[in-house]
Amino acid sequence: MAYSAKVMEHFKSPRNVGEMADPSGVGKVGNPVCGDIMELYIKVEGDTIVDAKFQTFGCGAAIATSSMVTEMVKGKKIDEALTISNAMVAEALGGLPPIKMHCSVLAEEALKSAITDYYTKKSA
Amino acid sequence: MGRIYMDNNATTPVRPEVAEAMMEMLKGCYGNPSTLYCIGQEAHVALGHARDIIAGIIGATPDEVVFTSGGTESDNLAIFGVARAMKKKGNHIITTKIEHHAVLNTCKALEREGWSVTYLPVDDQGILDPASVERAITDTTVLISVMHANNEIGTIQPIAEIGKIAKARKIIFHTDAVQSFAKLPTNVDELGVDLMSTSSHKIYGPKGVGFLYVRKGTKILPMLFGGHQERSLRPGTENVPGIVGFGRAAELMHAEAEEEEARLRKMRDRLWEGIHATVPHIRLHGHPEKRLAGTINVGFEFVEGESLILRLDEYGICVASGSACTSDVLEPSHVLSAIGIPPEGAHGALRISLGRENTEDDVDRLLDALPKVVEDLRSFSPLYKEYMREKKAAG
């Protein structure tokens, strides 16, 4: 197993790390038993995701996919953000080892879960 | 800043003296040891010399030393070999839950062929109770296999006590001594073993060579068939440069074992005290005393082991999160599970295994890097945030 240079770069200097003060939506996926937990925060203005942040417990791939997915959604309209798939996250990172593909799935799920949370809050 | 290698339970760097001995064989002594002309005989003599050295270290006769390709093959030969030879006597094997996969998966393969295997539990410090071995013995038990020192947590098992039980009950006893051979006393009579597996690359020798000690009279059949080499128990032209290197490595390691053990133990204990003093929310996995001198397996709460390793690698420090053989597997370590560490705890485990090239300066560098790395990873760990929040709420 070896990580791509892009994965290592995002692992070493993860973007958008930290908690968000007043998020529009939060997505929390994974569990400690599996060894990965991702929390993704989004800030929505109008129909655009203007900011995204994350906190992650997990391996190098989990941290890199979290970092990458937050980069990918920033500035995107919600409709566009919903089209981001795990394969797109993995591809943007120059690929992931097969055994680590589940990390990209987690990133996609975290994003969708944050968007769902945003809609739930909005309609409440 | 140079690289610091602290993963000596995974493998070790080949010592210059060993490389030199091997190079001599590679360059000038290519003869087949089974041939009669001079260059074949030179190889034959070199092979015999390595065998004598090793037999001397373990208190065996040279013909009880069977060279193999390493620890995995030795374990396989011991277990399959005895199973094949003893199948008319019984179909039950006793082993432990914390064995290396070379033993565990061999036992599982036999289970698929109808064998019955008892995997004994260990206590929360990783030690096997010899009385549990005694209790597990049945009329059909033909083999007991218990590792000497564990590769992940370093715990050392009471092999001699188990050996006495095995002898009294006339059951063949194998120990996987891959992590202990030439480092700890491994006299086969003192340990009371009939079979013992070892590997060269854990003691600064080359990869691809090991041996299985086979006590005279032990019922065992080969897995490979061919020529008469290694008393036909392991046919095939001998890996002469590898075996010569192994012999030299064993000779050197054995000569300095006590001194090196004391040096490593001192460094290891200082390292543990330093980690304990600077990093909160940690725990030592394994036995505090009955442990390999250079091994520390420590669990860091709220962070994941692979991230720790990759972060430490940025400081030029090489350590492991568990066994090197399981780094491609996502399940938490079976050894940590066996000592009662929950999966979420096992994910944050780091194995530091010191070796002869490590110095006190290396310990200082790790002690400098580790708190920073853990703090950094915890700073964005949702588990840590949750913990802090709960702590705050509890006042």
Short mmCIF file of C-alpha atoms in Angstrom, two decimals:
data_model
loop_
_atom_site.label_atom_id
_atom_site.label_comp_id
_atom_site.label_asym_id
_atom_site.label_seq_id
_atom_site.Cartn_x
_atom_site.Cartn_y
_atom_site.Cartn_z
CA MET A 1 0.00 0.00 0.00
CA ALA A 2 1.27 3.44 -0.88
CA TYR A 3 -0.37 6.84 -0.91
CA SER A 4 -0.17 9.26 -3.82
CA ALA A 5 1.78 12.49 -3.45
CA LYS A 6 -1.51 14.40 -3.40
CA VAL A 7 -2.87 12.32 -0.53
CA MET A 8 0.31 12.90 1.44
CA GLU A 9 0.21 16.59 0.70
CA HIS A 10 -3.36 16.90 2.02
CA PHE A 11 -2.51 14.69 5.00
CA LYS A 12 0.51 16.83 5.88
CA SER A 13 -1.24 20.17 5.42
CA PRO A 14 -4.94 19.52 5.68
CA ARG A 15 -7.12 22.40 4.45
CA ASN A 16 -10.13 23.74 6.34
CA VAL A 17 -9.33 22.02 9.60
CA GLY A 18 -11.35 22.84 12.67
CA GLU A 19 -14.78 23.46 14.03
CA MET A 20 -17.14 26.01 12.54
CA ALA A 21 -18.72 28.56 14.88
CA ASP A 22 -22.20 28.68 13.42
CA PRO A 23 -22.56 26.05 10.71
CA SER A 24 -25.58 25.84 8.41
CA GLY A 25 -25.23 22.05 8.38
CA VAL A 26 -23.17 19.36 10.11
CA GLY A 27 -22.53 15.84 8.86
CA LYS A 28 -21.11 13.24 11.20
CA VAL A 29 -20.29 9.78 9.86
CA GLY A 30 -18.23 6.74 10.78
CA ASN A 31 -17.59 5.25 14.18
CA PRO A 32 -14.58 4.73 16.44
CA VAL A 33 -14.82 0.94 16.19
CA CYS A 34 -14.00 1.14 12.47
CA GLY A 35 -11.31 3.67 13.15
CA ASP A 36 -12.76 6.62 11.21
CA ILE A 37 -15.00 9.48 12.28
CA MET A 38 -15.58 12.49 10.09
CA GLU A 39 -17.40 15.66 11.02
CA LEU A 40 -18.05 18.06 8.19
CA TYR A 41 -19.41 21.58 8.64
CA ILE A 42 -20.85 23.73 5.88
CA LYS A 43 -21.86 27.35 5.77
CA VAL A 44 -24.56 28.11 3.19
CA GLU A 45 -25.51 31.53 1.85
CA GLY A 46 -28.35 31.60 -0.63
CA ASP A 47 -27.90 28.31 -2.45
CA THR A 48 -24.11 28.36 -2.28
CA ILE A 49 -21.74 26.63 0.13
CA VAL A 50 -19.48 29.52 1.05
CA ASP A 51 -17.34 27.70 3.60
CA ALA A 52 -16.58 24.16 4.75
CA LYS A 53 -14.55 22.76 7.62
CA PHE A 54 -13.86 19.36 9.10
CA GLN A 55 -12.68 17.42 12.11
CA THR A 56 -11.56 13.85 11.58
CA PHE A 57 -10.32 10.91 13.60
CA GLY A 58 -8.79 8.42 11.24
CA CYS A 59 -5.97 7.28 9.04
CA GLY A 60 -4.02 9.29 6.50
CA ALA A 61 -6.61 8.67 3.79
CA ALA A 62 -9.47 9.71 6.06
CA ILE A 63 -7.77 13.03 6.82
CA ALA A 64 -6.80 13.62 3.18
CA THR A 65 -10.30 12.86 1.84
CA SER A 66 -11.84 15.15 4.47
CA SER A 67 -9.49 17.92 3.44
CA MET A 68 -10.14 17.35 -0.26
CA VAL A 69 -13.93 17.21 -0.01
CA THR A 70 -14.03 20.50 1.90
CA GLU A 71 -11.89 22.08 -0.83
CA MET A 72 -14.18 20.68 -3.54
CA VAL A 73 -17.43 21.99 -2.09
CA LYS A 74 -16.36 25.50 -1.23
CA GLY A 75 -18.02 27.97 -3.58
CA LYS A 76 -20.25 25.31 -5.12
CA LYS A 77 -24.02 25.52 -5.39
CA ILE A 78 -25.73 22.88 -3.26
CA ASP A 79 -27.03 21.07 -6.37
CA GLU A 80 -23.49 20.83 -7.70
CA ALA A 81 -22.13 19.72 -4.33
CA LEU A 82 -24.62 16.88 -4.29
CA THR A 83 -23.08 15.49 -7.48
CA ILE A 84 -19.69 15.03 -5.81
CA SER A 85 -19.10 11.32 -5.55
CA ASN A 86 -16.54 9.33 -3.59
CA ALA A 87 -14.82 8.44 -6.88
CA MET A 88 -14.40 12.15 -7.65
CA VAL A 89 -12.80 12.77 -4.26
CA ALA A 90 -10.46 9.82 -4.74
CA GLU A 91 -9.61 10.94 -8.25
CA ALA A 92 -8.86 14.48 -7.11
CA LEU A 93 -6.37 12.96 -4.68
CA GLY A 94 -4.60 11.08 -7.44
CA GLY A 95 -6.29 7.83 -6.44
CA LEU A 96 -6.49 5.87 -3.20
CA PRO A 97 -5.26 2.36 -2.38
CA PRO A 98 -8.21 -0.06 -2.81
CA ILE A 99 -8.26 -0.81 0.90
CA LYS A 100 -8.72 2.91 1.61
CA MET A 101 -11.52 3.63 -0.85
CA HIS A 102 -14.00 3.49 2.04
CA CYS A 103 -12.49 6.77 3.28
CA SER A 104 -13.67 8.51 0.14
CA VAL A 105 -17.11 6.95 0.66
CA LEU A 106 -17.08 8.40 4.15
CA ALA A 107 -16.21 11.85 2.75
CA GLU A 108 -19.13 11.69 0.30
CA GLU A 109 -21.47 10.54 3.07
CA ALA A 110 -20.27 13.29 5.41
CA LEU A 111 -20.98 15.90 2.75
CA LYS A 112 -24.44 14.53 1.93
CA SER A 113 -25.23 14.26 5.60
CA ALA A 114 -24.20 17.91 6.17
CA ILE A 115 -26.42 19.03 3.28
CA THR A 116 -29.32 16.95 4.62
CA ASP A 117 -28.78 18.56 8.02
CA TYR A 118 -28.86 21.98 6.38
CA TYR A 119 -32.21 21.24 4.69
CA THR A 120 -33.64 19.74 7.88
CA LYS A 121 -32.69 22.83 9.87
CA LYS A 122 -34.00 25.10 7.15
CA SER A 123 -37.41 23.44 6.96
CA ALA A 124 -37.73 23.26 10.74
CA MET B 1 18.57 15.27 10.46
CA GLY B 2 19.02 11.59 9.81
CA ARG B 3 16.35 8.98 9.82
CA ILE B 4 15.56 7.20 13.08
CA TYR B 5 14.52 3.59 12.64
CA MET B 6 12.49 2.29 15.57
CA ASP B 7 10.65 -0.63 13.98
CA ASN B 8 13.11 -3.38 14.79
CA ASN B 9 10.40 -5.96 15.50
CA ALA B 10 9.38 -5.63 11.84
CA THR B 11 12.89 -6.11 10.54
CA THR B 12 16.41 -4.96 11.26
CA PRO B 13 19.20 -3.46 9.18
CA VAL B 14 21.84 -5.97 8.09
CA ARG B 15 25.03 -5.48 10.09
CA PRO B 16 28.15 -4.60 8.11
CA GLU B 17 29.96 -7.72 9.42
CA VAL B 18 27.08 -9.84 8.16
CA ALA B 19 27.00 -8.17 4.76
CA GLU B 20 30.73 -8.74 4.49
CA ALA B 21 30.46 -12.44 5.32
CA MET B 22 27.67 -12.80 2.76
CA MET B 23 29.54 -10.87 0.12
CA GLU B 24 32.47 -13.26 0.40
CA MET B 25 30.14 -16.15 -0.28
CA LEU B 26 28.38 -14.37 -3.13
CA LYS B 27 31.60 -13.38 -4.85
CA GLY B 28 33.87 -16.34 -4.33
CA CYS B 29 31.97 -19.31 -3.06
CA TYR B 30 29.24 -20.19 -5.49
CA GLY B 31 29.64 -23.95 -5.30
CA ASN B 32 26.73 -26.22 -4.51
CA PRO B 33 27.35 -27.63 -1.02
CA SER B 34 26.25 -31.05 -2.22
CA THR B 35 29.09 -31.37 -4.72
CA LEU B 36 32.45 -32.97 -4.12
CA TYR B 37 34.92 -30.66 -5.84
CA CYS B 38 36.67 -27.92 -3.91
CA ILE B 39 34.30 -24.97 -4.40
CA GLY B 40 31.34 -27.16 -3.45
CA GLN B 41 33.18 -28.31 -0.39
CA GLU B 42 34.03 -24.74 0.58
CA ALA B 43 30.32 -23.94 0.55
CA HIS B 44 29.65 -27.14 2.48
CA VAL B 45 32.14 -26.11 5.16
CA ALA B 46 30.69 -22.58 5.40
CA LEU B 47 27.20 -24.04 5.78
CA GLY B 48 28.40 -26.40 8.48
CA HIS B 49 30.08 -23.57 10.32
CA ALA B 50 26.86 -21.53 10.40
CA ARG B 51 24.94 -24.58 11.57
CA ASP B 52 27.46 -25.22 14.36
CA ILE B 53 27.22 -21.64 15.59
CA ILE B 54 23.43 -21.79 15.72
CA ALA B 55 23.33 -25.22 17.32
CA GLY B 56 25.73 -23.93 19.96
CA ILE B 57 23.53 -20.95 20.78
CA ILE B 58 20.41 -23.04 21.33
CA GLY B 59 22.13 -26.04 22.91
CA ALA B 60 21.21 -28.42 20.10
CA THR B 61 23.19 -30.75 17.90
CA PRO B 62 23.91 -29.40 14.40
CA ASP B 63 21.66 -31.97 12.71
CA GLU B 64 18.70 -30.68 14.71
CA VAL B 65 18.95 -27.32 12.90
CA VAL B 66 16.90 -27.25 9.68
CA PHE B 67 17.44 -24.14 7.59
CA THR B 68 14.35 -22.67 5.94
CA SER B 69 13.36 -19.48 4.18
CA GLY B 70 12.39 -17.76 7.43
CA GLY B 71 9.92 -17.56 10.29
CA THR B 72 6.79 -18.19 8.26
CA GLU B 73 8.14 -21.32 6.61
CA SER B 74 9.48 -22.61 9.92
CA ASP B 75 6.10 -22.14 11.61
CA ASN B 76 4.34 -23.81 8.68
CA LEU B 77 6.75 -26.72 8.59
CA ALA B 78 6.46 -27.23 12.34
CA ILE B 79 2.67 -27.24 12.40
CA PHE B 80 1.80 -28.90 9.09
CA GLY B 81 4.75 -31.25 9.48
CA VAL B 82 3.65 -32.51 12.88
CA ALA B 83 -0.01 -32.61 11.85
CA ARG B 84 0.86 -34.74 8.86
CA ALA B 85 3.03 -37.10 10.92
CA MET B 86 0.61 -37.38 13.83
CA LYS B 87 -2.80 -37.51 12.19
CA LYS B 88 -3.34 -41.11 13.18
CA LYS B 89 -2.71 -40.26 16.84
CA GLY B 90 -5.06 -37.31 17.06
CA ASN B 91 -6.40 -34.16 15.48
CA HIS B 92 -6.17 -31.51 18.17
CA ILE B 93 -3.74 -28.60 18.42
CA ILE B 94 -3.41 -26.08 21.25
CA THR B 95 -2.16 -22.58 20.56
CA THR B 96 -2.91 -19.03 21.71
CA LYS B 97 -4.92 -16.08 20.47
CA ILE B 98 -1.84 -13.87 20.19
CA GLU B 99 0.30 -15.92 17.83
CA HIS B 100 1.75 -14.47 14.66
CA HIS B 101 -0.40 -15.06 11.58
CA ALA B 102 2.17 -17.58 10.35
CA VAL B 103 0.93 -19.81 13.17
CA LEU B 104 -2.71 -18.68 13.36
CA ASN B 105 -3.43 -19.02 9.66
CA THR B 106 -1.63 -22.36 9.49
CA CYS B 107 -3.89 -23.60 12.28
CA LYS B 108 -6.92 -22.20 10.47
CA ALA B 109 -5.89 -24.05 7.32
CA LEU B 110 -5.76 -27.28 9.35
CA GLU B 111 -9.19 -26.53 10.80
CA ARG B 112 -10.53 -26.47 7.25
CA GLU B 113 -9.05 -29.95 6.86
CA GLY B 114 -10.96 -31.18 9.88
CA TRP B 115 -8.49 -30.48 12.67
CA SER B 116 -9.65 -29.08 15.96
CA VAL B 117 -7.69 -26.12 17.33
CA THR B 118 -7.92 -24.50 20.76
CA TYR B 119 -6.88 -20.84 20.79
CA LEU B 120 -6.11 -20.09 24.42
CA PRO B 121 -6.77 -16.62 25.81
CA VAL B 122 -4.11 -14.56 27.57
CA ASP B 123 -4.53 -12.18 30.50
CA ASP B 124 -4.82 -8.40 30.11
CA GLN B 125 -1.04 -8.10 30.10
CA GLY B 126 -0.71 -10.66 27.36
CA ILE B 127 0.56 -13.59 29.45
CA LEU B 128 -0.63 -17.15 28.99
CA ASP B 129 -1.44 -19.18 32.10
CA PRO B 130 0.40 -22.54 31.81
CA ALA B 131 -2.43 -24.17 33.79
CA SER B 132 -4.80 -23.29 30.93
CA VAL B 133 -2.59 -25.30 28.58
CA GLU B 134 -2.79 -28.27 30.92
CA ARG B 135 -6.58 -27.98 31.07
CA ALA B 136 -6.90 -27.77 27.28
CA ILE B 137 -5.06 -31.05 26.67
CA THR B 138 -7.24 -33.92 25.50
CA ASP B 139 -6.54 -37.49 24.40
CA THR B 140 -6.33 -36.27 20.82
CA THR B 141 -3.89 -33.37 21.38
CA VAL B 142 -0.76 -33.87 19.29
CA LEU B 143 0.81 -30.41 19.28
CA ILE B 144 1.12 -27.34 21.48
CA SER B 145 2.38 -24.16 19.82
CA VAL B 146 3.04 -21.06 21.94
CA MET B 147 5.11 -18.08 20.86
CA HIS B 148 8.07 -17.07 23.00
CA ALA B 149 7.94 -13.27 22.66
CA ASN B 150 5.10 -11.42 21.01
CA ASN B 151 5.92 -9.23 18.01
CA GLU B 152 3.34 -6.54 18.78
CA ILE B 153 3.39 -6.08 22.54
CA GLY B 154 6.64 -7.88 23.34
CA THR B 155 5.29 -10.03 26.18
CA ILE B 156 7.39 -13.09 27.00
CA GLN B 157 5.54 -16.32 27.70
CA PRO B 158 6.43 -18.89 30.39
CA ILE B 159 7.70 -21.32 27.77
CA ALA B 160 9.73 -23.46 30.18
CA GLU B 161 6.68 -24.08 32.37
CA ILE B 162 4.58 -25.05 29.37
CA GLY B 163 7.45 -27.20 28.17
CA LYS B 164 7.33 -29.22 31.38
CA ILE B 165 3.61 -29.80 30.95
CA ALA B 166 4.05 -30.86 27.33
CA LYS B 167 6.85 -33.22 28.24
CA ALA B 168 4.90 -34.81 31.08
CA ARG B 169 1.94 -35.37 28.76
CA LYS B 170 4.21 -36.46 25.90
CA ILE B 171 2.88 -33.85 23.50
CA ILE B 172 5.08 -32.21 20.87
CA PHE B 173 5.80 -28.60 21.81
CA HIS B 174 6.64 -25.86 19.30
CA THR B 175 7.59 -22.28 20.06
CA ASP B 176 7.75 -19.40 17.61
CA ALA B 177 10.93 -17.70 18.79
CA VAL B 178 11.24 -15.31 15.87
CA GLN B 179 11.40 -12.26 18.16
CA SER B 180 13.58 -13.81 20.85
CA PHE B 181 16.20 -16.06 19.24
CA ALA B 182 19.74 -14.90 20.09
CA LYS B 183 18.32 -11.94 22.04
CA LEU B 184 16.88 -13.85 24.99
CA PRO B 185 18.12 -17.21 26.28
CA THR B 186 16.70 -19.79 23.86
CA ASN B 187 18.35 -23.00 25.02
CA VAL B 188 15.99 -25.68 23.75
CA ASP B 189 16.45 -27.93 26.78
CA GLU B 190 15.86 -25.11 29.24
CA LEU B 191 12.76 -24.07 27.31
CA GLY B 192 11.69 -27.69 26.95
CA VAL B 193 10.71 -27.34 23.31
CA ASP B 194 10.74 -29.96 20.56
CA LEU B 195 10.46 -27.45 17.74
CA MET B 196 11.51 -23.82 17.55
CA SER B 197 11.02 -21.37 14.68
CA THR B 198 13.38 -18.47 14.07
CA SER B 199 14.19 -15.84 11.50
CA SER B 200 17.43 -14.15 10.50
CA HIS B 201 16.19 -10.67 9.62
CA LYS B 202 15.07 -9.87 13.16
CA ILE B 203 18.66 -10.11 14.39
CA TYR B 204 20.46 -7.96 11.80
CA GLY B 205 20.83 -10.80 9.34
CA PRO B 206 19.48 -11.06 5.78
CA LYS B 207 15.84 -11.65 4.87
CA GLY B 208 14.77 -14.97 3.37
CA VAL B 209 16.45 -17.28 5.86
CA GLY B 210 15.58 -18.86 9.18
CA PHE B 211 15.65 -22.25 10.79
CA LEU B 212 13.41 -24.74 12.49
CA TYR B 213 14.96 -26.56 15.40
CA VAL B 214 13.73 -30.16 15.37
CA ARG B 215 14.54 -32.24 18.44
CA LYS B 216 15.83 -35.70 17.59
CA GLY B 217 12.98 -38.20 17.53
CA THR B 218 10.23 -35.62 16.94
CA LYS B 219 7.60 -36.96 14.57
CA ILE B 220 7.47 -34.56 11.63
CA LEU B 221 7.08 -34.91 7.89
CA PRO B 222 8.29 -32.54 5.15
CA MET B 223 6.09 -30.20 3.16
CA LEU B 224 8.49 -29.98 0.24
CA PHE B 225 9.97 -32.93 -1.62
CA GLY B 226 13.19 -33.09 -3.55
CA GLY B 227 16.77 -33.79 -2.63
CA HIS B 228 18.34 -34.88 0.60
CA GLN B 229 19.21 -31.40 1.89
CA GLU B 230 18.40 -30.56 5.51
CA ARG B 231 17.86 -34.26 6.20
CA SER B 232 15.18 -34.29 3.48
CA LEU B 233 12.95 -32.26 5.80
CA ARG B 234 13.55 -29.17 3.73
CA PRO B 235 14.98 -30.11 0.35
CA GLY B 236 16.37 -27.63 -2.13
CA THR B 237 19.86 -26.25 -2.68
CA GLU B 238 20.75 -24.32 0.42
CA ASN B 239 20.69 -20.52 0.51
CA VAL B 240 24.39 -20.50 1.32
CA PRO B 241 25.05 -16.73 1.47
CA GLY B 242 21.86 -16.24 3.50
CA ILE B 243 22.67 -19.03 5.94
CA VAL B 244 26.25 -17.83 6.34
CA GLY B 245 24.95 -14.31 7.02
CA PHE B 246 22.42 -15.69 9.49
CA GLY B 247 25.13 -17.63 11.29
CA ARG B 248 27.32 -14.55 11.58
CA ALA B 249 24.39 -12.39 12.71
CA ALA B 250 23.40 -14.95 15.36
CA GLU B 251 26.97 -15.23 16.60
CA LEU B 252 27.30 -11.45 16.99
CA MET B 253 23.86 -10.94 18.51
CA HIS B 254 24.28 -13.78 20.96
CA ALA B 255 27.68 -12.51 22.13
CA GLU B 256 26.31 -9.09 22.98
CA ALA B 257 22.78 -10.13 23.96
CA GLU B 258 22.96 -9.37 27.68
CA GLU B 259 24.70 -6.05 27.30
CA GLU B 260 22.36 -4.98 24.49
CA GLU B 261 19.31 -6.10 26.43
CA ALA B 262 20.32 -3.89 29.36
CA ARG B 263 21.04 -0.94 27.07
CA LEU B 264 17.71 -1.26 25.25
CA ARG B 265 15.77 -1.72 28.46
CA LYS B 266 17.25 1.48 29.87
CA MET B 267 16.40 3.44 26.71
CA ARG B 268 12.94 1.91 26.50
CA ASP B 269 12.11 2.74 30.11
CA ARG B 270 13.31 6.32 29.70
CA LEU B 271 11.23 6.58 26.55
CA TRP B 272 8.13 5.31 28.31
CA GLU B 273 8.64 7.64 31.28
CA GLY B 274 9.09 10.53 28.88
CA ILE B 275 5.94 9.71 26.92
CA HIS B 276 4.02 9.22 30.14
CA ALA B 277 5.17 12.60 31.44
CA THR B 278 4.39 14.58 28.30
CA VAL B 279 1.36 12.97 26.65
CA PRO B 280 -1.93 12.53 28.52
CA HIS B 281 -4.51 9.81 27.79
CA ILE B 282 -2.18 6.96 26.97
CA ARG B 283 -1.79 3.38 28.11
CA LEU B 284 0.93 0.76 27.91
CA HIS B 285 -0.13 -2.44 26.17
CA GLY B 286 1.47 -5.63 27.45
CA HIS B 287 3.35 -6.66 30.54
CA PRO B 288 5.42 -3.97 32.31
CA GLU B 289 8.32 -6.36 33.02
CA LYS B 290 7.99 -9.63 31.11
CA ARG B 291 8.55 -7.90 27.82
CA LEU B 292 11.18 -7.67 25.07
CA ALA B 293 13.75 -5.08 26.11
CA GLY B 294 13.23 -2.80 23.13
CA THR B 295 9.45 -2.97 22.71
CA ILE B 296 6.83 -0.41 23.75
CA ASN B 297 3.27 -0.72 22.52
CA VAL B 298 1.32 2.32 23.60
CA GLY B 299 -2.26 3.34 22.96
CA PHE B 300 -3.01 7.01 22.34
CA GLU B 301 -6.63 7.88 22.89
CA PHE B 302 -8.55 9.99 20.37
CA VAL B 303 -6.06 9.51 17.52
CA GLU B 304 -5.52 6.83 14.92
CA GLY B 305 -2.29 4.86 14.62
CA GLU B 306 -1.63 5.25 10.91
CA SER B 307 -1.88 9.05 11.18
CA LEU B 308 0.60 8.95 14.04
CA ILE B 309 3.03 6.92 11.96
CA LEU B 310 2.76 9.18 8.94
CA ARG B 311 3.16 12.30 11.08
CA LEU B 312 6.23 10.84 12.83
CA ASP B 313 7.62 9.92 9.43
CA GLU B 314 7.66 13.65 8.67
CA TYR B 315 10.13 13.94 11.58
CA GLY B 316 12.18 11.13 10.05
CA ILE B 317 11.04 8.62 12.67
CA CYS B 318 9.97 5.12 11.57
CA VAL B 319 7.63 3.29 13.93
CA ALA B 320 4.67 0.92 13.46
CA SER B 321 1.04 0.84 14.41
CA GLY B 322 0.96 -2.88 14.99
CA SER B 323 2.47 -5.81 13.22
CA ALA B 324 4.05 -4.98 9.89
CA CYS B 325 2.36 -8.04 8.44
CA THR B 326 -1.09 -6.62 9.16
CA SER B 327 -0.67 -3.03 7.99
CA ASP B 328 -2.86 -3.73 4.97
CA VAL B 329 -5.69 -4.99 7.14
CA LEU B 330 -8.26 -2.66 8.62
CA GLU B 331 -9.33 -4.83 11.55
CA PRO B 332 -7.73 -3.83 14.81
CA SER B 333 -4.90 -6.05 15.99
CA HIS B 334 -5.90 -9.53 17.19
CA VAL B 335 -3.23 -9.27 19.87
CA LEU B 336 -4.65 -6.05 21.32
CA SER B 337 -8.16 -7.52 21.13
CA ALA B 338 -6.91 -10.58 23.03
CA ILE B 339 -5.63 -8.41 25.90
CA GLY B 340 -8.99 -6.70 26.11
CA ILE B 341 -8.31 -3.45 24.28
CA PRO B 342 -11.53 -2.30 22.56
CA PRO B 343 -11.32 -1.61 18.81
CA GLU B 344 -11.40 2.17 19.30
CA GLY B 345 -8.42 1.85 21.65
CA ALA B 346 -6.54 -0.55 19.40
CA HIS B 347 -6.79 1.88 16.47
CA GLY B 348 -4.62 4.36 18.36
CA ALA B 349 -1.80 1.94 19.07
CA LEU B 350 1.82 2.64 18.27
CA ARG B 351 4.57 0.05 18.40
CA ILE B 352 8.05 1.35 19.04
CA SER B 353 10.74 -1.32 18.82
CA LEU B 354 14.27 -0.20 19.54
CA GLY B 355 17.36 -1.87 18.15
CA ARG B 356 21.12 -1.80 18.24
CA GLU B 357 21.44 1.28 16.04
CA ASN B 358 19.24 3.41 18.30
CA THR B 359 20.88 5.89 20.66
CA GLU B 360 19.77 8.07 23.56
CA ASP B 361 19.65 10.95 21.07
CA ASP B 362 17.03 9.07 19.09
CA VAL B 363 14.96 8.71 22.24
CA ASP B 364 15.23 12.46 22.77
CA ARG B 365 14.11 13.16 19.24
CA LEU B 366 11.09 10.90 19.54
CA LEU B 367 10.23 12.46 22.90
CA ASP B 368 10.41 15.85 21.26
CA ALA B 369 8.25 14.92 18.24
CA LEU B 370 5.65 12.65 19.78
CA PRO B 371 3.82 15.14 22.04
CA LYS B 372 3.59 17.62 19.12
CA VAL B 373 2.27 15.01 16.73
CA VAL B 374 -0.33 13.69 19.15
CA GLU B 375 -1.44 17.19 20.09
CA ASP B 376 -1.76 18.18 16.45
CA LEU B 377 -3.89 15.14 15.57
CA ARG B 378 -6.02 15.57 18.67
CA SER B 379 -6.58 19.22 17.79
CA PHE B 380 -8.95 18.14 15.02
CA SER B 381 -10.14 14.81 16.38
CA PRO B 382 -13.91 14.80 16.95
CA LEU B 383 -13.37 12.18 19.67
CA TYR B 384 -11.09 14.50 21.60
CA LYS B 385 -13.51 17.40 21.19
CA GLU B 386 -16.30 15.21 22.54
CA TYR B 387 -14.17 14.15 25.48
CA MET B 388 -13.25 17.74 26.33
CA ARG B 389 -16.87 18.81 26.06
CA GLU B 390 -18.01 16.05 28.41
CA LYS B 391 -15.21 16.86 30.82
CA LYS B 392 -16.25 20.49 30.83
CA ALA B 393 -19.89 19.59 31.36
CA ALA B 394 -18.92 17.35 34.27
CA GLY B 395 -17.09 20.32 35.76
#
